[in-house]
Amino acid sequence: MATKKKIYKDSFLFYHGQDAKEIYLIKSGIVQIIMNSSEGEEMVLRICTTDDIIGELTLYTDDPKYLLNAYVMESGEVLVINIKKLQKELMCNQNLAIEMMKWINNHMRRLQTKMRDLLLNGKRGALYSTLIRLCNSYGVKQNDGILIDLQLTNQEIARFCGATREYVNRLLNELKQKGVLSVDSTKKILIKDLDYLKRENQCENCPIEICNMD
């Protein structure tokens, strides 16, 4: 059902309000899913990479429009799947329909836990949650901690938390002073005390397939 398409850094795969005719399965590259507020502020909801599905919220809706923006962080390739063809296949392919239901269920659980962290723990908790999720998605174990192997500016981190860059700067500096994290010469974050972040957020130790950046 799918065709291949190259995606390029600093471009958009789709925009909010654009007619939605396809969903996408990422084969390589990194894509941010971004929500814009009425005031023009941006909040990053997901970072998607290999085998993630995006554009799925348009399934089974009348006159579907994309609800979010898909910004390409790293070039790669996606599989483009026509929505109407997929809907027909789901009607007659029981195994595919069940797998799609499982994926959507896990996706909704991930979204609910992100919203819970933001609503119950505020922007500080949202930052701690973001750092934990980044460790689960992009963490590489080091002798002195877990390196988040993804270059993100403080402004980009702030967009995950619904906070300002200045607020995130201050919180990250606090965590540096407490020895919870450090930043290396390439601007990547090393988490030295993941347990501190989990304790402060009253982490429920959700499985990694739920507690991640997707």
PDB file of C-alpha atoms in Angstrom:
ATOM      1  CA  MET A   1       0.000   0.000   0.000  1.00  0.00           C
ATOM      2  CA  ALA A   2       2.934   2.342   0.586  1.00  0.00           C
ATOM      3  CA  THR A   3       5.289   4.405  -1.541  1.00  0.00           C
ATOM      4  CA  LYS A   4       8.703   5.693  -0.437  1.00  0.00           C
ATOM      5  CA  LYS A   5       9.447   9.382   0.025  1.00  0.00           C
ATOM      6  CA  LYS A   6      12.611  11.216   1.003  1.00  0.00           C
ATOM      7  CA  ILE A   7      12.333  13.808   3.776  1.00  0.00           C
ATOM      8  CA  TYR A   8      14.806  16.619   4.301  1.00  0.00           C
ATOM      9  CA  LYS A   9      16.049  18.451   7.391  1.00  0.00           C
ATOM     10  CA  ASP A  10      14.304  21.748   8.256  1.00  0.00           C
ATOM     11  CA  SER A  11      11.311  20.995   6.035  1.00  0.00           C
ATOM     12  CA  PHE A  12       7.727  20.118   7.019  1.00  0.00           C
ATOM     13  CA  LEU A  13       6.083  16.826   6.138  1.00  0.00           C
ATOM     14  CA  PHE A  14       2.650  18.353   6.741  1.00  0.00           C
ATOM     15  CA  TYR A  15       1.053  21.421   8.339  1.00  0.00           C
ATOM     16  CA  HIS A  16      -1.872  22.055  10.662  1.00  0.00           C
ATOM     17  CA  GLY A  17      -5.026  22.614   8.602  1.00  0.00           C
ATOM     18  CA  GLN A  18      -3.666  20.964   5.457  1.00  0.00           C
ATOM     19  CA  ASP A  19      -5.902  18.399   3.719  1.00  0.00           C
ATOM     20  CA  ALA A  20      -4.946  14.977   5.040  1.00  0.00           C
ATOM     21  CA  LYS A  21      -4.727  12.252   2.426  1.00  0.00           C
ATOM     22  CA  GLU A  22      -1.868  10.135   3.809  1.00  0.00           C
ATOM     23  CA  ILE A  23      -0.329   8.862   6.997  1.00  0.00           C
ATOM     24  CA  TYR A  24       3.378   8.124   7.268  1.00  0.00           C
ATOM     25  CA  LEU A  25       5.584   5.362   8.609  1.00  0.00           C
ATOM     26  CA  ILE A  26       9.091   6.618   9.345  1.00  0.00           C
ATOM     27  CA  LYS A  27      11.910   4.408   8.091  1.00  0.00           C
ATOM     28  CA  SER A  28      14.785   6.766   8.926  1.00  0.00           C
ATOM     29  CA  GLY A  29      15.292  10.333  10.111  1.00  0.00           C
ATOM     30  CA  ILE A  30      13.687  12.234  12.994  1.00  0.00           C
ATOM     31  CA  VAL A  31      10.388  14.177  12.905  1.00  0.00           C
ATOM     32  CA  GLN A  32       8.972  16.496  15.568  1.00  0.00           C
ATOM     33  CA  ILE A  33       5.190  16.685  15.985  1.00  0.00           C
ATOM     34  CA  ILE A  34       4.353  20.251  16.995  1.00  0.00           C
ATOM     35  CA  MET A  35       1.172  21.917  18.247  1.00  0.00           C
ATOM     36  CA  ASN A  36       0.654  25.669  17.828  1.00  0.00           C
ATOM     37  CA  SER A  37      -1.383  27.666  20.343  1.00  0.00           C
ATOM     38  CA  SER A  38      -3.736  30.483  19.356  1.00  0.00           C
ATOM     39  CA  GLU A  39      -1.034  32.897  20.582  1.00  0.00           C
ATOM     40  CA  GLY A  40       1.489  31.426  18.155  1.00  0.00           C
ATOM     41  CA  GLU A  41       3.481  29.509  20.775  1.00  0.00           C
ATOM     42  CA  GLU A  42       4.752  26.028  19.906  1.00  0.00           C
ATOM     43  CA  MET A  43       4.725  22.874  22.003  1.00  0.00           C
ATOM     44  CA  VAL A  44       6.496  19.710  20.860  1.00  0.00           C
ATOM     45  CA  LEU A  45       4.309  16.685  21.560  1.00  0.00           C
ATOM     46  CA  ARG A  46       6.445  13.904  20.113  1.00  0.00           C
ATOM     47  CA  ILE A  47       9.822  13.117  18.620  1.00  0.00           C
ATOM     48  CA  CYS A  48       9.300  10.353  16.083  1.00  0.00           C
ATOM     49  CA  THR A  49      11.863   8.073  14.497  1.00  0.00           C
ATOM     50  CA  THR A  50      12.188   4.645  12.850  1.00  0.00           C
ATOM     51  CA  ASP A  51       8.926   2.625  12.726  1.00  0.00           C
ATOM     52  CA  ASP A  52       6.810   5.418  14.242  1.00  0.00           C
ATOM     53  CA  ILE A  53       3.503   6.324  12.591  1.00  0.00           C
ATOM     54  CA  ILE A  54       2.486   9.976  12.145  1.00  0.00           C
ATOM     55  CA  GLY A  55      -0.660  11.590  10.786  1.00  0.00           C
ATOM     56  CA  GLU A  56      -2.785   8.817  12.282  1.00  0.00           C
ATOM     57  CA  LEU A  57      -5.289  11.211  13.904  1.00  0.00           C
ATOM     58  CA  THR A  58      -6.876  11.755  10.495  1.00  0.00           C
ATOM     59  CA  LEU A  59      -8.181   8.192  10.196  1.00  0.00           C
ATOM     60  CA  TYR A  60     -11.974   7.785  10.067  1.00  0.00           C
ATOM     61  CA  THR A  61     -12.814  11.504  10.061  1.00  0.00           C
ATOM     62  CA  ASP A  62     -14.925  13.429   7.570  1.00  0.00           C
ATOM     63  CA  ASP A  63     -13.012  15.918   5.408  1.00  0.00           C
ATOM     64  CA  PRO A  64      -9.787  15.125   7.310  1.00  0.00           C
ATOM     65  CA  LYS A  65      -7.266  17.862   8.058  1.00  0.00           C
ATOM     66  CA  TYR A  66      -3.924  17.512   9.799  1.00  0.00           C
ATOM     67  CA  LEU A  67      -4.249  18.743  13.376  1.00  0.00           C
ATOM     68  CA  LEU A  68      -0.532  19.263  14.005  1.00  0.00           C
ATOM     69  CA  ASN A  69       2.723  20.176  12.238  1.00  0.00           C
ATOM     70  CA  ALA A  70       5.380  17.601  11.331  1.00  0.00           C
ATOM     71  CA  TYR A  71       8.854  19.184  11.281  1.00  0.00           C
ATOM     72  CA  VAL A  72      11.829  17.188   9.977  1.00  0.00           C
ATOM     73  CA  MET A  73      14.791  17.373  12.400  1.00  0.00           C
ATOM     74  CA  GLU A  74      16.981  14.899  10.515  1.00  0.00           C
ATOM     75  CA  SER A  75      16.724  13.843   6.871  1.00  0.00           C
ATOM     76  CA  GLY A  76      15.543  10.334   6.098  1.00  0.00           C
ATOM     77  CA  GLU A  77      12.793   8.352   4.400  1.00  0.00           C
ATOM     78  CA  VAL A  78       9.138   7.617   5.076  1.00  0.00           C
ATOM     79  CA  LEU A  79       6.555   5.232   3.686  1.00  0.00           C
ATOM     80  CA  VAL A  80       3.498   7.151   2.464  1.00  0.00           C
ATOM     81  CA  ILE A  81       0.181   5.325   2.967  1.00  0.00           C
ATOM     82  CA  ASN A  82      -3.034   6.586   1.380  1.00  0.00           C
ATOM     83  CA  ILE A  83      -5.712   6.899   4.069  1.00  0.00           C
ATOM     84  CA  LYS A  84      -8.585   5.570   1.946  1.00  0.00           C
ATOM     85  CA  LYS A  85      -6.576   2.532   0.886  1.00  0.00           C
ATOM     86  CA  LEU A  86      -5.593   1.867   4.490  1.00  0.00           C
ATOM     87  CA  GLN A  87      -9.189   2.110   5.687  1.00  0.00           C
ATOM     88  CA  LYS A  88     -10.282  -0.419   3.067  1.00  0.00           C
ATOM     89  CA  GLU A  89      -7.459  -2.773   4.069  1.00  0.00           C
ATOM     90  CA  LEU A  90      -8.379  -2.485   7.750  1.00  0.00           C
ATOM     91  CA  MET A  91     -11.951  -3.519   6.913  1.00  0.00           C
ATOM     92  CA  CYS A  92     -10.853  -6.843   5.442  1.00  0.00           C
ATOM     93  CA  ASN A  93      -7.558  -7.567   7.234  1.00  0.00           C
ATOM     94  CA  GLN A  94      -8.329  -8.530  10.822  1.00  0.00           C
ATOM     95  CA  ASN A  95      -4.707  -8.938  11.896  1.00  0.00           C
ATOM     96  CA  LEU A  96      -3.775  -5.501  10.589  1.00  0.00           C
ATOM     97  CA  ALA A  97      -6.809  -3.944  12.303  1.00  0.00           C
ATOM     98  CA  ILE A  98      -5.848  -5.513  15.649  1.00  0.00           C
ATOM     99  CA  GLU A  99      -2.245  -4.314  15.355  1.00  0.00           C
ATOM    100  CA  MET A 100      -3.458  -0.818  14.490  1.00  0.00           C
ATOM    101  CA  MET A 101      -5.745  -0.829  17.540  1.00  0.00           C
ATOM    102  CA  LYS A 102      -2.855  -1.897  19.760  1.00  0.00           C
ATOM    103  CA  TRP A 103      -0.654   0.868  18.391  1.00  0.00           C
ATOM    104  CA  ILE A 104      -3.322   3.552  18.874  1.00  0.00           C
ATOM    105  CA  ASN A 105      -3.990   2.291  22.419  1.00  0.00           C
ATOM    106  CA  ASN A 106      -0.301   2.557  23.350  1.00  0.00           C
ATOM    107  CA  HIS A 107      -0.100   5.962  21.699  1.00  0.00           C
ATOM    108  CA  MET A 108      -3.026   7.243  23.780  1.00  0.00           C
ATOM    109  CA  ARG A 109      -1.472   5.865  26.971  1.00  0.00           C
ATOM    110  CA  ARG A 110       1.765   7.722  26.196  1.00  0.00           C
ATOM    111  CA  LEU A 111      -0.138  10.933  25.557  1.00  0.00           C
ATOM    112  CA  GLN A 112      -2.121  10.590  28.790  1.00  0.00           C
ATOM    113  CA  THR A 113       1.012  10.139  30.893  1.00  0.00           C
ATOM    114  CA  LYS A 114       2.616  13.219  29.295  1.00  0.00           C
ATOM    115  CA  MET A 115      -0.454  15.323  30.029  1.00  0.00           C
ATOM    116  CA  ARG A 116      -0.578  13.961  33.591  1.00  0.00           C
ATOM    117  CA  ASP A 117       3.029  14.996  34.215  1.00  0.00           C
ATOM    118  CA  LEU A 118       2.352  18.499  32.917  1.00  0.00           C
ATOM    119  CA  LEU A 119      -0.940  19.025  34.744  1.00  0.00           C
ATOM    120  CA  LEU A 120      -0.054  17.449  38.093  1.00  0.00           C
ATOM    121  CA  ASN A 121       3.602  18.466  38.423  1.00  0.00           C
ATOM    122  CA  GLY A 122       3.686  21.795  36.587  1.00  0.00           C
ATOM    123  CA  LYS A 123       6.445  22.995  34.294  1.00  0.00           C
ATOM    124  CA  ARG A 124       9.199  21.736  36.619  1.00  0.00           C
ATOM    125  CA  GLY A 125       7.647  18.277  36.537  1.00  0.00           C
ATOM    126  CA  ALA A 126       7.208  18.521  32.773  1.00  0.00           C
ATOM    127  CA  LEU A 127      10.950  19.217  32.407  1.00  0.00           C
ATOM    128  CA  TYR A 128      11.887  16.309  34.671  1.00  0.00           C
ATOM    129  CA  SER A 129       9.486  14.066  32.745  1.00  0.00           C
ATOM    130  CA  THR A 130      11.001  15.202  29.437  1.00  0.00           C
ATOM    131  CA  LEU A 131      14.526  14.389  30.634  1.00  0.00           C
ATOM    132  CA  ILE A 132      13.403  10.939  31.819  1.00  0.00           C
ATOM    133  CA  ARG A 133      11.692  10.244  28.494  1.00  0.00           C
ATOM    134  CA  LEU A 134      14.722  11.454  26.536  1.00  0.00           C
ATOM    135  CA  CYS A 135      16.862   9.008  28.528  1.00  0.00           C
ATOM    136  CA  ASN A 136      14.483   6.177  27.667  1.00  0.00           C
ATOM    137  CA  SER A 137      14.377   7.072  23.965  1.00  0.00           C
ATOM    138  CA  TYR A 138      17.919   8.303  23.262  1.00  0.00           C
ATOM    139  CA  GLY A 139      19.927   7.393  26.349  1.00  0.00           C
ATOM    140  CA  VAL A 140      23.347   5.778  26.029  1.00  0.00           C
ATOM    141  CA  LYS A 141      24.848   4.372  29.224  1.00  0.00           C
ATOM    142  CA  GLN A 142      28.163   5.907  30.288  1.00  0.00           C
ATOM    143  CA  ASN A 143      30.387   5.237  33.281  1.00  0.00           C
ATOM    144  CA  ASP A 144      29.072   8.336  35.053  1.00  0.00           C
ATOM    145  CA  GLY A 145      25.445   8.362  33.889  1.00  0.00           C
ATOM    146  CA  ILE A 146      23.197   8.285  30.842  1.00  0.00           C
ATOM    147  CA  LEU A 147      24.049  10.439  27.819  1.00  0.00           C
ATOM    148  CA  ILE A 148      21.054  11.768  25.887  1.00  0.00           C
ATOM    149  CA  ASP A 149      22.428  11.197  22.399  1.00  0.00           C
ATOM    150  CA  LEU A 150      20.421  13.948  20.744  1.00  0.00           C
ATOM    151  CA  GLN A 151      21.395  17.584  20.337  1.00  0.00           C
ATOM    152  CA  LEU A 152      18.646  19.850  21.645  1.00  0.00           C
ATOM    153  CA  THR A 153      18.790  23.530  22.453  1.00  0.00           C
ATOM    154  CA  ASN A 154      17.231  24.819  25.668  1.00  0.00           C
ATOM    155  CA  GLN A 155      14.585  26.463  23.507  1.00  0.00           C
ATOM    156  CA  GLU A 156      13.676  23.086  21.995  1.00  0.00           C
ATOM    157  CA  ILE A 157      13.532  21.489  25.440  1.00  0.00           C
ATOM    158  CA  ALA A 158      11.283  24.337  26.607  1.00  0.00           C
ATOM    159  CA  ARG A 159       8.870  23.564  23.780  1.00  0.00           C
ATOM    160  CA  PHE A 160       8.349  20.066  25.226  1.00  0.00           C
ATOM    161  CA  CYS A 161       7.375  21.554  28.574  1.00  0.00           C
ATOM    162  CA  GLY A 162       5.186  24.471  27.564  1.00  0.00           C
ATOM    163  CA  ALA A 163       7.711  26.731  29.303  1.00  0.00           C
ATOM    164  CA  THR A 164       9.958  29.636  28.366  1.00  0.00           C
ATOM    165  CA  ARG A 165      13.622  29.172  27.485  1.00  0.00           C
ATOM    166  CA  GLU A 166      14.616  31.357  30.444  1.00  0.00           C
ATOM    167  CA  TYR A 167      12.677  29.150  32.876  1.00  0.00           C
ATOM    168  CA  VAL A 168      14.262  25.991  31.485  1.00  0.00           C
ATOM    169  CA  ASN A 169      17.722  27.605  31.640  1.00  0.00           C
ATOM    170  CA  ARG A 170      17.225  28.305  35.334  1.00  0.00           C
ATOM    171  CA  LEU A 171      15.989  24.796  36.138  1.00  0.00           C
ATOM    172  CA  LEU A 172      18.803  23.138  34.185  1.00  0.00           C
ATOM    173  CA  ASN A 173      21.349  25.275  36.033  1.00  0.00           C
ATOM    174  CA  GLU A 174      19.793  24.190  39.347  1.00  0.00           C
ATOM    175  CA  LEU A 175      20.141  20.542  38.308  1.00  0.00           C
ATOM    176  CA  LYS A 176      23.769  21.144  37.299  1.00  0.00           C
ATOM    177  CA  GLN A 177      24.530  22.642  40.716  1.00  0.00           C
ATOM    178  CA  LYS A 178      22.943  19.648  42.435  1.00  0.00           C
ATOM    179  CA  GLY A 179      25.023  17.260  40.308  1.00  0.00           C
ATOM    180  CA  VAL A 180      21.949  15.740  38.680  1.00  0.00           C
ATOM    181  CA  LEU A 181      23.181  16.462  35.149  1.00  0.00           C
ATOM    182  CA  SER A 182      25.942  18.052  33.114  1.00  0.00           C
ATOM    183  CA  VAL A 183      26.309  19.263  29.518  1.00  0.00           C
ATOM    184  CA  ASP A 184      29.254  18.106  27.398  1.00  0.00           C
ATOM    185  CA  SER A 185      31.213  20.028  24.758  1.00  0.00           C
ATOM    186  CA  THR A 186      28.751  18.980  22.028  1.00  0.00           C
ATOM    187  CA  LYS A 187      25.817  20.410  24.051  1.00  0.00           C
ATOM    188  CA  LYS A 188      24.450  16.941  24.816  1.00  0.00           C
ATOM    189  CA  ILE A 189      23.016  16.338  28.285  1.00  0.00           C
ATOM    190  CA  LEU A 190      24.466  13.697  30.617  1.00  0.00           C
ATOM    191  CA  ILE A 191      22.020  12.605  33.304  1.00  0.00           C
ATOM    192  CA  LYS A 192      24.070  11.658  36.370  1.00  0.00           C
ATOM    193  CA  ASP A 193      21.212  11.016  38.792  1.00  0.00           C
ATOM    194  CA  LEU A 194      18.131   9.687  37.008  1.00  0.00           C
ATOM    195  CA  ASP A 195      16.674   8.482  40.309  1.00  0.00           C
ATOM    196  CA  TYR A 196      16.508  12.084  41.562  1.00  0.00           C
ATOM    197  CA  LEU A 197      14.305  13.085  38.622  1.00  0.00           C
ATOM    198  CA  LYS A 198      12.068  10.057  39.162  1.00  0.00           C
ATOM    199  CA  ARG A 199      11.703  10.720  42.903  1.00  0.00           C
ATOM    200  CA  GLU A 200      10.881  14.388  42.393  1.00  0.00           C
ATOM    201  CA  ASN A 201       8.228  13.469  39.830  1.00  0.00           C
ATOM    202  CA  GLN A 202       6.856  10.591  41.905  1.00  0.00           C
ATOM    203  CA  CYS A 203       7.572   8.396  38.901  1.00  0.00           C
ATOM    204  CA  GLU A 204       5.374   5.304  38.569  1.00  0.00           C
ATOM    205  CA  ASN A 205       8.090   3.458  36.614  1.00  0.00           C
ATOM    206  CA  CYS A 206       5.938   2.995  33.536  1.00  0.00           C
ATOM    207  CA  PRO A 207       7.418   0.627  30.931  1.00  0.00           C
ATOM    208  CA  ILE A 208       9.721   2.260  28.385  1.00  0.00           C
ATOM    209  CA  GLU A 209       7.243   1.650  25.558  1.00  0.00           C
ATOM    210  CA  ILE A 210       4.937   4.098  27.395  1.00  0.00           C
ATOM    211  CA  CYS A 211       7.497   6.472  28.941  1.00  0.00           C
ATOM    212  CA  ASN A 212       9.291   7.730  25.835  1.00  0.00           C
ATOM    213  CA  MET A 213       9.330  10.685  23.442  1.00  0.00           C
ATOM    214  CA  ASP A 214       7.065   9.144  20.813  1.00  0.00           C
TER     215      ASP A 214
END
